[in-house]
């Protein structure tokens, strides 16, 4: 199977965005009253939004299953308070669940959490449990910076985050470390803030000893790990100066990287530097980079082509990247596939 571990519902029907606009407007004018029950999106609208977009491209490019979560840039945890985020997360997660019900052979859910700046992460646990127990979701997205580019929360190794980690370990689900929209003009959302966050998260994990407390906790760092593979020597050297264990022992039993890297040299570097057991196939399609590369004539985010073309992988290793590693890192995904005889 070709399992894409990084997909977002970027093509949701327009009614979702309209409801969100109303919710944001209601923060200043409560008389507007953004009632979740007022949002009406039919199954046919969902089918059209998926069949003509993600599913069409999956069939065209030859991928089978996508781990599907709410649109990352729409999470916008910095807007409003916890109640704002809770209502928004519940709506977005339910829509992804409906996608997985309508297309059970092609999509399975991962949850957005109702995070809010400065709010105890314990408040996210009811939504997390609902998504796993009722919706059958196999992972979560965890935003290390709910403030939207101002980094007001403690580092990921701080005990502040432990309540979420405890539930992740209980359910044996990984978290993709994924920020949302930047509200800091210094950081472009997808070109800077996302990649900065990937790099920052990895450095935070080097500085701490989180996996001594949670030896089975698993994180997926998206977008190829930001700057991490390119500066692998820097990170190895910094860990050494900090008297940390070798990175393969300190982090690589618990930290994984996806292949959302949109050119062949980038994938060649990733697969040469990072151990194959730590690389999971992903495209983030339809996501941040949607155009066609004039140098190749193919879409930038058609990442399967790069995996097939790189000289650094054997066929056995390609199987790990395309399927085997995803089943290992997402045990609930593996169980769901086995239940279908796959």
mmCIF file of C-alpha atoms in Angstrom:
data_model
loop_
_atom_site.group_PDB
_atom_site.id
_atom_site.type_symbol
_atom_site.label_atom_id
_atom_site.label_comp_id
_atom_site.label_asym_id
_atom_site.label_seq_id
_atom_site.Cartn_x
_atom_site.Cartn_y
_atom_site.Cartn_z
ATOM 1 C CA UNK A 1 0.000 0.000 0.000
ATOM 2 C CA UNK A 2 0.945 3.637 -0.470
ATOM 3 C CA UNK A 3 -0.016 5.327 2.801
ATOM 4 C CA UNK A 4 0.132 9.121 2.933
ATOM 5 C CA UNK A 5 0.449 10.139 6.587
ATOM 6 C CA UNK A 6 -0.070 13.872 6.042
ATOM 7 C CA UNK A 7 -3.317 15.059 4.494
ATOM 8 C CA UNK A 8 -5.564 17.980 5.458
ATOM 9 C CA UNK A 9 -9.149 18.808 4.507
ATOM 10 C CA UNK A 10 -8.120 21.912 2.569
ATOM 11 C CA UNK A 11 -11.027 21.581 0.142
ATOM 12 C CA UNK A 12 -13.915 21.592 2.613
ATOM 13 C CA UNK A 13 -17.169 23.111 1.343
ATOM 14 C CA UNK A 14 -17.391 26.896 1.506
ATOM 15 C CA UNK A 15 -20.015 26.745 4.254
ATOM 16 C CA UNK A 16 -17.286 25.721 6.729
ATOM 17 C CA UNK A 17 -15.271 28.874 6.108
ATOM 18 C CA UNK A 18 -18.411 31.014 6.230
ATOM 19 C CA UNK A 19 -19.312 29.582 9.644
ATOM 20 C CA UNK A 20 -15.800 30.246 10.892
ATOM 21 C CA UNK A 21 -16.020 33.862 9.704
ATOM 22 C CA UNK A 22 -19.256 34.200 11.650
ATOM 23 C CA UNK A 23 -17.680 32.671 14.739
ATOM 24 C CA UNK A 24 -14.798 35.141 14.582
ATOM 25 C CA UNK A 25 -17.150 38.072 13.998
ATOM 26 C CA UNK A 26 -19.226 36.965 16.999
ATOM 27 C CA UNK A 27 -16.208 37.458 19.256
ATOM 28 C CA UNK A 28 -16.742 41.192 18.801
ATOM 29 C CA UNK A 29 -20.514 41.090 18.387
ATOM 30 C CA UNK A 30 -22.049 38.266 20.485
ATOM 31 C CA UNK A 31 -25.461 38.973 18.976
ATOM 32 C CA UNK A 32 -24.250 37.204 15.823
ATOM 33 C CA UNK A 33 -24.239 33.887 17.723
ATOM 34 C CA UNK A 34 -22.293 31.297 15.745
ATOM 35 C CA UNK A 35 -24.285 28.147 16.562
ATOM 36 C CA UNK A 36 -22.589 24.893 15.413
ATOM 37 C CA UNK A 37 -26.041 23.447 14.768
ATOM 38 C CA UNK A 38 -26.593 26.092 12.116
ATOM 39 C CA UNK A 39 -23.793 24.686 9.950
ATOM 40 C CA UNK A 40 -25.245 22.477 7.229
ATOM 41 C CA UNK A 41 -22.954 20.466 4.953
ATOM 42 C CA UNK A 42 -24.472 17.540 3.079
ATOM 43 C CA UNK A 43 -22.825 14.210 2.297
ATOM 44 C CA UNK A 44 -23.054 15.084 -1.395
ATOM 45 C CA UNK A 45 -21.103 18.298 -0.806
ATOM 46 C CA UNK A 46 -18.417 16.356 1.040
ATOM 47 C CA UNK A 47 -18.274 13.731 -1.709
ATOM 48 C CA UNK A 48 -17.833 16.392 -4.384
ATOM 49 C CA UNK A 49 -15.135 18.199 -2.391
ATOM 50 C CA UNK A 50 -13.130 14.981 -2.048
ATOM 51 C CA UNK A 51 -13.808 13.152 -5.316
ATOM 52 C CA UNK A 52 -12.769 16.064 -7.511
ATOM 53 C CA UNK A 53 -9.727 16.963 -5.417
ATOM 54 C CA UNK A 54 -7.816 14.673 -3.037
ATOM 55 C CA UNK A 55 -9.268 11.394 -4.257
ATOM 56 C CA UNK A 56 -8.795 12.286 -7.904
ATOM 57 C CA UNK A 57 -5.135 13.096 -7.304
ATOM 58 C CA UNK A 58 -4.622 9.985 -5.179
ATOM 59 C CA UNK A 59 -5.882 7.858 -8.060
ATOM 60 C CA UNK A 60 -3.831 9.790 -10.598
ATOM 61 C CA UNK A 61 -0.614 9.523 -8.565
ATOM 62 C CA UNK A 62 -1.140 6.020 -7.234
ATOM 63 C CA UNK A 63 -1.627 6.383 -3.478
ATOM 64 C CA UNK A 64 -4.125 4.305 -1.527
ATOM 65 C CA UNK A 65 -4.842 5.749 1.916
ATOM 66 C CA UNK A 66 -4.452 9.166 3.523
ATOM 67 C CA UNK A 67 -4.370 10.017 7.220
ATOM 68 C CA UNK A 68 -6.692 12.995 7.090
ATOM 69 C CA UNK A 69 -6.962 15.884 9.537
ATOM 70 C CA UNK A 70 -8.500 19.365 9.585
ATOM 71 C CA UNK A 71 -6.784 22.083 7.581
ATOM 72 C CA UNK A 72 -3.716 23.093 9.581
ATOM 73 C CA UNK A 73 -3.749 26.791 8.718
ATOM 74 C CA UNK A 74 -7.423 26.957 9.738
ATOM 75 C CA UNK A 75 -6.785 25.658 13.273
ATOM 76 C CA UNK A 76 -5.764 29.208 14.269
ATOM 77 C CA UNK A 77 -5.641 28.456 17.969
ATOM 78 C CA UNK A 78 -4.709 32.066 18.718
ATOM 79 C CA UNK A 79 -8.229 33.253 17.859
ATOM 80 C CA UNK A 80 -10.686 33.661 20.728
ATOM 81 C CA UNK A 81 -10.521 31.523 23.858
ATOM 82 C CA UNK A 82 -10.763 27.841 24.665
ATOM 83 C CA UNK A 83 -14.501 27.766 23.973
ATOM 84 C CA UNK A 84 -13.834 29.210 20.512
ATOM 85 C CA UNK A 85 -11.271 26.521 19.766
ATOM 86 C CA UNK A 86 -13.401 23.756 21.279
ATOM 87 C CA UNK A 87 -16.380 24.507 19.047
ATOM 88 C CA UNK A 88 -14.186 24.891 15.967
ATOM 89 C CA UNK A 89 -12.184 21.715 16.596
ATOM 90 C CA UNK A 90 -15.342 19.671 17.156
ATOM 91 C CA UNK A 91 -16.809 20.830 13.832
ATOM 92 C CA UNK A 92 -13.607 20.237 11.862
ATOM 93 C CA UNK A 93 -12.970 16.823 13.388
ATOM 94 C CA UNK A 94 -16.527 15.708 12.701
ATOM 95 C CA UNK A 95 -16.156 16.682 9.043
ATOM 96 C CA UNK A 96 -12.974 14.607 8.722
ATOM 97 C CA UNK A 97 -14.793 11.727 10.371
ATOM 98 C CA UNK A 98 -17.581 12.032 7.811
ATOM 99 C CA UNK A 99 -14.975 11.927 5.033
ATOM 100 C CA UNK A 100 -13.589 8.710 6.499
ATOM 101 C CA UNK A 101 -17.096 7.231 6.671
ATOM 102 C CA UNK A 102 -17.920 8.170 3.087
ATOM 103 C CA UNK A 103 -14.539 6.965 1.775
ATOM 104 C CA UNK A 104 -13.442 4.310 4.291
ATOM 105 C CA UNK A 105 -10.962 2.678 1.911
ATOM 106 C CA UNK A 106 -9.103 5.911 1.256
ATOM 107 C CA UNK A 107 -9.211 8.131 4.366
ATOM 108 C CA UNK A 108 -8.779 7.696 8.105
ATOM 109 C CA UNK A 109 -8.819 10.538 10.609
ATOM 110 C CA UNK A 110 -6.330 12.393 12.785
ATOM 111 C CA UNK A 111 -7.581 14.961 15.270
ATOM 112 C CA UNK A 112 -7.178 18.674 15.647
ATOM 113 C CA UNK A 113 -7.001 19.602 19.348
ATOM 114 C CA UNK A 114 -8.905 22.565 20.852
ATOM 115 C CA UNK A 115 -5.763 24.289 22.051
ATOM 116 C CA UNK A 116 -5.749 27.892 23.216
ATOM 117 C CA UNK A 117 -2.820 30.074 24.337
ATOM 118 C CA UNK A 118 -2.055 29.702 28.023
ATOM 119 C CA UNK A 119 -4.853 27.194 28.608
ATOM 120 C CA UNK A 120 -4.080 23.929 30.413
ATOM 121 C CA UNK A 121 -3.629 21.140 27.834
ATOM 122 C CA UNK A 122 -5.916 18.938 29.942
ATOM 123 C CA UNK A 123 -8.813 20.800 28.365
ATOM 124 C CA UNK A 124 -7.975 19.078 25.062
ATOM 125 C CA UNK A 125 -8.418 15.567 26.420
ATOM 126 C CA UNK A 126 -12.214 15.174 26.012
ATOM 127 C CA UNK A 127 -12.037 16.005 22.300
ATOM 128 C CA UNK A 128 -8.999 13.745 21.899
ATOM 129 C CA UNK A 129 -10.803 10.832 23.562
ATOM 130 C CA UNK A 130 -13.930 11.380 21.485
ATOM 131 C CA UNK A 131 -11.957 11.332 18.261
ATOM 132 C CA UNK A 132 -10.176 8.081 19.145
ATOM 133 C CA UNK A 133 -13.045 6.227 20.805
ATOM 134 C CA UNK A 134 -16.008 7.393 18.699
ATOM 135 C CA UNK A 135 -14.432 8.359 15.382
ATOM 136 C CA UNK A 136 -11.643 5.788 15.203
ATOM 137 C CA UNK A 137 -8.949 8.399 14.595
ATOM 138 C CA UNK A 138 -5.399 7.082 14.585
ATOM 139 C CA UNK A 139 -3.372 10.179 15.520
ATOM 140 C CA UNK A 140 -3.471 13.819 16.524
ATOM 141 C CA UNK A 141 -1.954 17.117 15.436
ATOM 142 C CA UNK A 142 -0.239 18.931 18.284
ATOM 143 C CA UNK A 143 0.491 22.651 17.948
ATOM 144 C CA UNK A 144 3.612 23.607 19.938
ATOM 145 C CA UNK A 145 2.773 27.305 19.445
ATOM 146 C CA UNK A 146 -0.949 28.065 19.907
ATOM 147 C CA UNK A 147 -0.057 31.770 20.059
ATOM 148 C CA UNK A 148 0.488 31.798 16.283
ATOM 149 C CA UNK A 149 4.129 32.733 15.866
ATOM 150 C CA UNK A 150 4.916 34.257 19.270
ATOM 151 C CA UNK A 151 5.951 31.015 21.065
ATOM 152 C CA UNK A 152 4.404 31.727 24.432
ATOM 153 C CA UNK A 153 3.995 28.104 25.545
ATOM 154 C CA UNK A 154 6.667 26.049 27.360
ATOM 155 C CA UNK A 155 8.838 23.753 25.227
ATOM 156 C CA UNK A 156 7.460 20.353 24.309
ATOM 157 C CA UNK A 157 9.659 18.719 26.938
ATOM 158 C CA UNK A 158 8.003 20.683 29.759
ATOM 159 C CA UNK A 159 5.611 18.909 32.138
ATOM 160 C CA UNK A 160 2.953 21.374 30.951
ATOM 161 C CA UNK A 161 2.330 19.008 28.028
ATOM 162 C CA UNK A 162 2.404 15.759 29.996
ATOM 163 C CA UNK A 163 -1.394 15.307 30.310
ATOM 164 C CA UNK A 164 -1.652 14.993 26.515
ATOM 165 C CA UNK A 165 1.334 12.672 26.354
ATOM 166 C CA UNK A 166 -0.206 10.405 28.975
ATOM 167 C CA UNK A 167 -3.325 9.977 26.851
ATOM 168 C CA UNK A 168 -1.254 9.468 23.701
ATOM 169 C CA UNK A 169 0.609 6.637 25.430
ATOM 170 C CA UNK A 170 -2.651 5.196 26.737
ATOM 171 C CA UNK A 171 -4.096 4.997 23.207
ATOM 172 C CA UNK A 172 -0.743 4.311 21.521
ATOM 173 C CA UNK A 173 -1.215 7.154 19.044
ATOM 174 C CA UNK A 174 1.452 9.482 17.639
ATOM 175 C CA UNK A 175 1.263 13.251 17.309
ATOM 176 C CA UNK A 176 2.259 15.207 14.259
ATOM 177 C CA UNK A 177 3.913 18.391 15.513
ATOM 178 C CA UNK A 178 2.114 20.971 13.391
ATOM 179 C CA UNK A 179 1.677 24.694 13.948
ATOM 180 C CA UNK A 180 -1.115 26.738 12.396
ATOM 181 C CA UNK A 181 -1.480 30.203 10.905
ATOM 182 C CA UNK A 182 1.141 32.758 11.834
ATOM 183 C CA UNK A 183 -0.219 36.033 13.140
ATOM 184 C CA UNK A 184 3.318 37.408 13.359
ATOM 185 C CA UNK A 185 4.139 39.358 10.184
ATOM 186 C CA UNK A 186 7.781 38.282 10.457
ATOM 187 C CA UNK A 187 6.860 34.661 9.704
ATOM 188 C CA UNK A 188 5.066 33.592 6.538
ATOM 189 C CA UNK A 189 2.752 30.780 7.566
ATOM 190 C CA UNK A 190 3.822 27.972 5.225
ATOM 191 C CA UNK A 191 7.199 29.251 4.053
ATOM 192 C CA UNK A 192 8.669 30.192 7.418
ATOM 193 C CA UNK A 193 6.462 29.433 10.445
ATOM 194 C CA UNK A 194 5.844 25.776 9.539
ATOM 195 C CA UNK A 195 9.500 25.025 8.820
ATOM 196 C CA UNK A 196 10.699 27.041 11.803
ATOM 197 C CA UNK A 197 8.388 25.055 14.039
ATOM 198 C CA UNK A 198 9.588 21.710 12.698
ATOM 199 C CA UNK A 199 13.180 22.704 13.402
ATOM 200 C CA UNK A 200 12.337 24.240 16.780
ATOM 201 C CA UNK A 201 10.468 21.157 17.953
ATOM 202 C CA UNK A 202 13.400 18.905 17.131
ATOM 203 C CA UNK A 203 15.825 21.174 18.983
ATOM 204 C CA UNK A 204 13.523 21.267 22.018
ATOM 205 C CA UNK A 205 13.518 17.475 22.078
ATOM 206 C CA UNK A 206 17.326 17.411 21.918
ATOM 207 C CA UNK A 207 17.542 19.755 24.903
ATOM 208 C CA UNK A 208 15.242 17.679 27.087
ATOM 209 C CA UNK A 209 14.925 14.069 28.186
ATOM 210 C CA UNK A 210 11.238 13.583 27.432
ATOM 211 C CA UNK A 211 11.508 10.011 26.242
ATOM 212 C CA UNK A 212 12.974 8.858 29.548
ATOM 213 C CA UNK A 213 9.540 9.639 31.011
ATOM 214 C CA UNK A 214 7.617 8.424 27.931
ATOM 215 C CA UNK A 215 9.666 5.723 26.209
ATOM 216 C CA UNK A 216 6.809 4.761 23.844
ATOM 217 C CA UNK A 217 5.731 8.295 22.908
ATOM 218 C CA UNK A 218 5.971 8.992 19.166
ATOM 219 C CA UNK A 219 6.183 12.281 17.299
ATOM 220 C CA UNK A 220 6.067 12.873 13.557
ATOM 221 C CA UNK A 221 7.832 16.030 12.414
ATOM 222 C CA UNK A 222 6.355 17.097 9.065
ATOM 223 C CA UNK A 223 7.725 18.881 5.999
ATOM 224 C CA UNK A 224 10.784 16.664 5.976
ATOM 225 C CA UNK A 225 11.824 17.906 9.410
ATOM 226 C CA UNK A 226 12.334 21.534 8.437
ATOM 227 C CA UNK A 227 16.060 22.300 8.578
ATOM 228 C CA UNK A 228 16.915 19.174 10.540
ATOM 229 C CA UNK A 229 18.230 16.827 7.810
ATOM 230 C CA UNK A 230 20.182 19.610 6.104
ATOM 231 C CA UNK A 231 21.874 20.507 9.400
ATOM 232 C CA UNK A 232 22.151 17.004 10.849
ATOM 233 C CA UNK A 233 25.796 17.567 11.758
ATOM 234 C CA UNK A 234 24.890 20.726 13.680
ATOM 235 C CA UNK A 235 22.268 18.893 15.713
ATOM 236 C CA UNK A 236 24.560 15.947 16.380
ATOM 237 C CA UNK A 237 27.263 18.348 17.500
ATOM 238 C CA UNK A 238 24.951 20.359 19.751
ATOM 239 C CA UNK A 239 23.642 17.186 21.384
ATOM 240 C CA UNK A 240 27.231 16.111 21.970
ATOM 241 C CA UNK A 241 28.113 19.454 23.603
ATOM 242 C CA UNK A 242 25.036 19.100 25.831
ATOM 243 C CA UNK A 243 26.290 15.656 26.946
ATOM 244 C CA UNK A 244 23.236 14.001 25.455
ATOM 245 C CA UNK A 245 23.304 10.482 24.036
ATOM 246 C CA UNK A 246 23.834 9.972 20.328
ATOM 247 C CA UNK A 247 20.751 11.154 18.430
ATOM 248 C CA UNK A 248 19.951 7.615 17.292
ATOM 249 C CA UNK A 249 19.549 6.675 20.952
ATOM 250 C CA UNK A 250 18.304 10.010 22.298
ATOM 251 C CA UNK A 251 15.494 10.668 19.783
ATOM 252 C CA UNK A 252 15.239 8.306 16.850
ATOM 253 C CA UNK A 253 13.287 5.606 18.648
ATOM 254 C CA UNK A 254 10.530 8.176 19.086
ATOM 255 C CA UNK A 255 10.840 10.877 16.395
ATOM 256 C CA UNK A 256 9.977 10.412 12.732
ATOM 257 C CA UNK A 257 9.961 12.584 9.595
ATOM 258 C CA UNK A 258 7.625 12.757 6.616
ATOM 259 C CA UNK A 259 8.452 13.253 2.936
ATOM 260 C CA UNK A 260 6.693 16.582 2.325
ATOM 261 C CA UNK A 261 9.793 17.874 0.556
ATOM 262 C CA UNK A 262 8.988 19.203 -2.872
ATOM 263 C CA UNK A 263 12.014 18.535 -5.053
ATOM 264 C CA UNK A 264 14.239 15.567 -5.876
ATOM 265 C CA UNK A 265 17.464 16.847 -4.261
ATOM 266 C CA UNK A 266 15.590 17.397 -1.005
ATOM 267 C CA UNK A 267 14.282 13.837 -0.920
ATOM 268 C CA UNK A 268 17.710 12.538 -1.885
ATOM 269 C CA UNK A 269 19.185 14.396 1.084
ATOM 270 C CA UNK A 270 16.454 13.238 3.471
ATOM 271 C CA UNK A 271 16.824 9.581 2.519
ATOM 272 C CA UNK A 272 20.610 9.740 2.684
ATOM 273 C CA UNK A 273 20.850 11.463 6.081
ATOM 274 C CA UNK A 274 17.865 10.195 8.098
ATOM 275 C CA UNK A 275 17.605 6.446 8.811
ATOM 276 C CA UNK A 276 14.998 4.814 6.575
ATOM 277 C CA UNK A 277 13.096 3.461 9.592
ATOM 278 C CA UNK A 278 12.353 7.072 10.573
ATOM 279 C CA UNK A 279 10.887 8.247 7.242
ATOM 280 C CA UNK A 280 7.161 8.052 6.419
ATOM 281 C CA UNK A 281 5.642 8.827 3.042
ATOM 282 C CA UNK A 282 3.522 11.976 2.866
ATOM 283 C CA UNK A 283 2.545 14.630 0.341
ATOM 284 C CA UNK A 284 0.362 17.156 2.251
ATOM 285 C CA UNK A 285 -1.755 17.108 -0.882
ATOM 286 C CA UNK A 286 -3.721 19.311 -1.499
ATOM 287 C CA UNK A 287 -1.696 21.692 0.619
ATOM 288 C CA UNK A 288 0.783 24.513 0.809
ATOM 289 C CA UNK A 289 2.425 24.054 -2.603
ATOM 290 C CA UNK A 290 -0.083 23.254 -5.352
ATOM 291 C CA UNK A 291 1.608 24.365 -8.550
ATOM 292 C CA UNK A 292 3.505 22.557 -11.292
ATOM 293 C CA UNK A 293 7.285 22.628 -11.234
ATOM 294 C CA UNK A 294 8.426 24.087 -14.578
ATOM 295 C CA UNK A 295 11.669 22.112 -14.305
ATOM 296 C CA UNK A 296 9.886 18.739 -14.234
ATOM 297 C CA UNK A 297 6.365 19.337 -15.563
ATOM 298 C CA UNK A 298 4.932 17.609 -12.505
ATOM 299 C CA UNK A 299 3.221 18.950 -9.397
ATOM 300 C CA UNK A 300 5.648 19.890 -6.641
ATOM 301 C CA UNK A 301 3.649 17.836 -4.118
ATOM 302 C CA UNK A 302 3.699 14.627 -6.178
ATOM 303 C CA UNK A 303 6.223 13.255 -3.699
ATOM 304 C CA UNK A 304 5.789 9.614 -4.684
ATOM 305 C CA UNK A 305 7.853 10.338 -7.797
ATOM 306 C CA UNK A 306 10.779 11.486 -5.687
ATOM 307 C CA UNK A 307 10.694 8.379 -3.502
ATOM 308 C CA UNK A 308 10.663 6.126 -6.537
ATOM 309 C CA UNK A 309 13.515 8.036 -8.194
ATOM 310 C CA UNK A 310 15.928 8.505 -5.307
ATOM 311 C CA UNK A 311 19.035 6.316 -5.564
ATOM 312 C CA UNK A 312 19.321 6.005 -1.788
ATOM 313 C CA UNK A 313 16.533 3.451 -1.265
ATOM 314 C CA UNK A 314 16.262 -0.226 -2.077
ATOM 315 C CA UNK A 315 12.879 -1.765 -2.880
ATOM 316 C CA UNK A 316 12.694 -3.125 0.665
ATOM 317 C CA UNK A 317 13.403 0.335 2.018
ATOM 318 C CA UNK A 318 10.790 1.903 -0.253
ATOM 319 C CA UNK A 319 8.246 -0.510 1.208
ATOM 320 C CA UNK A 320 9.106 0.797 4.672
ATOM 321 C CA UNK A 321 8.689 4.415 3.572
ATOM 322 C CA UNK A 322 5.433 3.799 1.690
ATOM 323 C CA UNK A 323 3.731 1.420 4.132
ATOM 324 C CA UNK A 324 5.730 -0.435 6.745
ATOM 325 C CA UNK A 325 6.804 2.530 8.844
ATOM 326 C CA UNK A 326 3.306 4.035 8.856
ATOM 327 C CA UNK A 327 1.862 0.796 10.219
ATOM 328 C CA UNK A 328 4.516 0.742 12.952
ATOM 329 C CA UNK A 329 4.228 4.403 13.964
ATOM 330 C CA UNK A 330 0.396 4.408 13.778
ATOM 331 C CA UNK A 331 -0.589 1.126 15.501
ATOM 332 C CA UNK A 332 -4.292 1.970 15.358
ATOM 333 C CA UNK A 333 -3.998 2.413 11.611
ATOM 334 C CA UNK A 334 -2.332 -0.977 11.355
ATOM 335 C CA UNK A 335 -5.131 -2.542 13.416
ATOM 336 C CA UNK A 336 -7.806 -0.922 11.248
ATOM 337 C CA UNK A 337 -6.157 -2.233 8.085
ATOM 338 C CA UNK A 338 -5.737 -5.718 9.519
ATOM 339 C CA UNK A 339 -9.423 -5.708 10.463
ATOM 340 C CA UNK A 340 -10.120 -5.253 6.743
ATOM 341 C CA UNK A 341 -7.767 -8.070 5.827
ATOM 342 C CA UNK A 342 -5.064 -5.692 4.579
#
